[in-house]
């Protein structure tokens, strides 16, 4: 008999769709709800049902309220805390976890003070709502840029980190407090948007324990249940946390191809209190985000690629799908990179060569 609860997902974008897809083999009854264009229905929820979210913020409507006020909305207090960079960075400070030095952009602070504290380039980030590099503003001393008036109290200021590279850790915490992690993922961003991820990489394995200890202390402090992602800057052998996401994460999409339990199933298992063994990583993988580009059936001819197409309207700078490449055969991967360089827009040339240099 299936005793697992029904799971409602607040949001029905690509993450909601992939959570739904991953639930099928587990026979978990799941429904992803559109809260951007809500309808007027009242959801037939029961008190045993469980609620999760595919995003950390949402517009208020009777539908989103019904979901977010359900007593089994797992991690309900965490979303607001992590959706606001001010409270998120305060939590990191409280746990003595290193991140870029920062402060609130309050009514009194001047550009001069920020440059004096953090250097000639200071990154202002909106406290809420930013994603894919949106909601950021560089204060550059050379060009005398100023703090936008309506950013006061609505933004934080961060020191620019001259990092070696960006990595992320995706992990899960179960209701009993046990934490399980995937190997670290190497991430390349272009214009603030993740474009390519690679995992696992043996050259990063010495950082795994450091990353796991940071993310476990965060998840334990929040009494969190489910998948969380931690984006970091690597500076030498030190990790600085850039940001946290209380959900499945783009840099964990490679697990759909490279692991016997992917991040979506991991999250669903944790929510439903199902057993979770350590996921076995079966392939080294690369994930290429498809950004602002039309669906191209030639991708399906690649010998080592899996396509995930989100069926969204294609817009400039919008993530509309991803390709997972298994890297069990270097020659096949190199051939796929050659073809993708021909088929994808100009902006992919450098990231794809970067991918080749990391794996060959
Ligand atoms: P989001 O992903 O929500 O848009 P992030 O804070 O992750 O916001 O910033 C996006 C990207 O901008 C990062 O992945 C990184 O490449 C760059 N970035 C963010 N903060 C800093 C910083 N303090 N110094 C240098 N680069 C940064
Ligand atoms: Mg980010």
PDB file of C-alpha atoms and ligand atoms in Angstrom, residues 85 100 123 125 130-134 136 138 158-163 166 189 192 231 233 242-243, ligand 1:
ATOM      1  CA  UNK A  85      20.117  38.496   1.181  1.00  0.00           C
ATOM      2  CA  UNK A 100      32.193  38.122   0.825  1.00  0.00           C
ATOM      3  CA  UNK A 123      28.794  44.958  -5.867  1.00  0.00           C
ATOM      4  CA  UNK A 125      22.727  43.325  -4.729  1.00  0.00           C
ATOM      5  CA  UNK A 130      17.434  38.935  -7.959  1.00  0.00           C
ATOM      6  CA  UNK A 131      18.337  35.861 -10.001  1.00  0.00           C
ATOM      7  CA  UNK A 132      20.582  35.001 -12.963  1.00  0.00           C
ATOM      8  CA  UNK A 133      22.654  38.088 -12.194  1.00  0.00           C
ATOM      9  CA  UNK A 134      19.617  40.407 -12.214  1.00  0.00           C
ATOM     10  CA  UNK A 136      22.925  43.689  -9.248  1.00  0.00           C
ATOM     11  CA  UNK A 138      28.404  47.659  -9.665  1.00  0.00           C
ATOM     12  CA  UNK A 158      29.524  43.227  -1.112  1.00  0.00           C
ATOM     13  CA  UNK A 159      33.233  43.245  -1.625  1.00  0.00           C
ATOM     14  CA  UNK A 160      34.159  42.057  -5.133  1.00  0.00           C
ATOM     15  CA  UNK A 161      35.828  38.668  -4.735  1.00  0.00           C
ATOM     16  CA  UNK A 162      38.697  37.893  -7.056  1.00  0.00           C
ATOM     17  CA  UNK A 163      37.875  34.193  -7.034  1.00  0.00           C
ATOM     18  CA  UNK A 166      32.903  29.009  -8.625  1.00  0.00           C
ATOM     19  CA  UNK A 189      28.744  31.758 -15.235  1.00  0.00           C
ATOM     20  CA  UNK A 192      25.667  36.304 -14.095  1.00  0.00           C
ATOM     21  CA  UNK A 231      27.096  28.390  -4.191  1.00  0.00           C
ATOM     22  CA  UNK A 233      33.714  31.121  -4.532  1.00  0.00           C
ATOM     23  CA  UNK A 242      28.148  33.262  -2.221  1.00  0.00           C
ATOM     24  CA  UNK A 243      24.506  32.301  -1.793  1.00  0.00           C
TER      25      UNK A 243
HETATM   26  P1  LIG B   1      22.072  35.255  -8.553  1.00  0.00           P
HETATM   27  O1  LIG B   1      22.675  33.939  -8.952  1.00  0.00           O
HETATM   28  O2  LIG B   1      20.950  35.089  -7.600  1.00  0.00           O
HETATM   29  O3  LIG B   1      21.766  36.157  -9.674  1.00  0.00           O
HETATM   30  P2  LIG B   1      24.636  35.705  -7.242  1.00  0.00           P
HETATM   31  O4  LIG B   1      24.879  36.398  -5.955  1.00  0.00           O
HETATM   32  O5  LIG B   1      24.912  34.239  -7.285  1.00  0.00           O
HETATM   33  O6  LIG B   1      23.147  36.039  -7.689  1.00  0.00           O
HETATM   34  O7  LIG B   1      25.499  36.414  -8.355  1.00  0.00           O
HETATM   35  C1  LIG B   1      25.560  35.944  -9.700  1.00  0.00           C
HETATM   36  C2  LIG B   1      27.011  35.839 -10.134  1.00  0.00           C
HETATM   37  O8  LIG B   1      27.662  37.121 -10.013  1.00  0.00           O
HETATM   38  C3  LIG B   1      27.850  34.899  -9.294  1.00  0.00           C
HETATM   39  O9  LIG B   1      27.692  33.555  -9.694  1.00  0.00           O
HETATM   40  C4  LIG B   1      29.248  35.450  -9.568  1.00  0.00           C
HETATM   41  O10 LIG B   1      29.716  35.031 -10.840  1.00  0.00           O
HETATM   42  C5  LIG B   1      29.009  36.954  -9.602  1.00  0.00           C
HETATM   43  N1  LIG B   1      29.217  37.528  -8.249  1.00  0.00           N
HETATM   44  C6  LIG B   1      28.295  37.567  -7.259  1.00  0.00           C
HETATM   45  N2  LIG B   1      28.800  38.125  -6.143  1.00  0.00           N
HETATM   46  C7  LIG B   1      30.076  38.454  -6.399  1.00  0.00           C
HETATM   47  C8  LIG B   1      31.138  39.063  -5.651  1.00  0.00           C
HETATM   48  N3  LIG B   1      30.970  39.465  -4.396  1.00  0.00           N
HETATM   49  N4  LIG B   1      32.338  39.231  -6.272  1.00  0.00           N
HETATM   50  C9  LIG B   1      32.513  38.835  -7.556  1.00  0.00           C
HETATM   51  N5  LIG B   1      31.563  38.263  -8.328  1.00  0.00           N
HETATM   52  C10 LIG B   1      30.356  38.071  -7.771  1.00  0.00           C
END
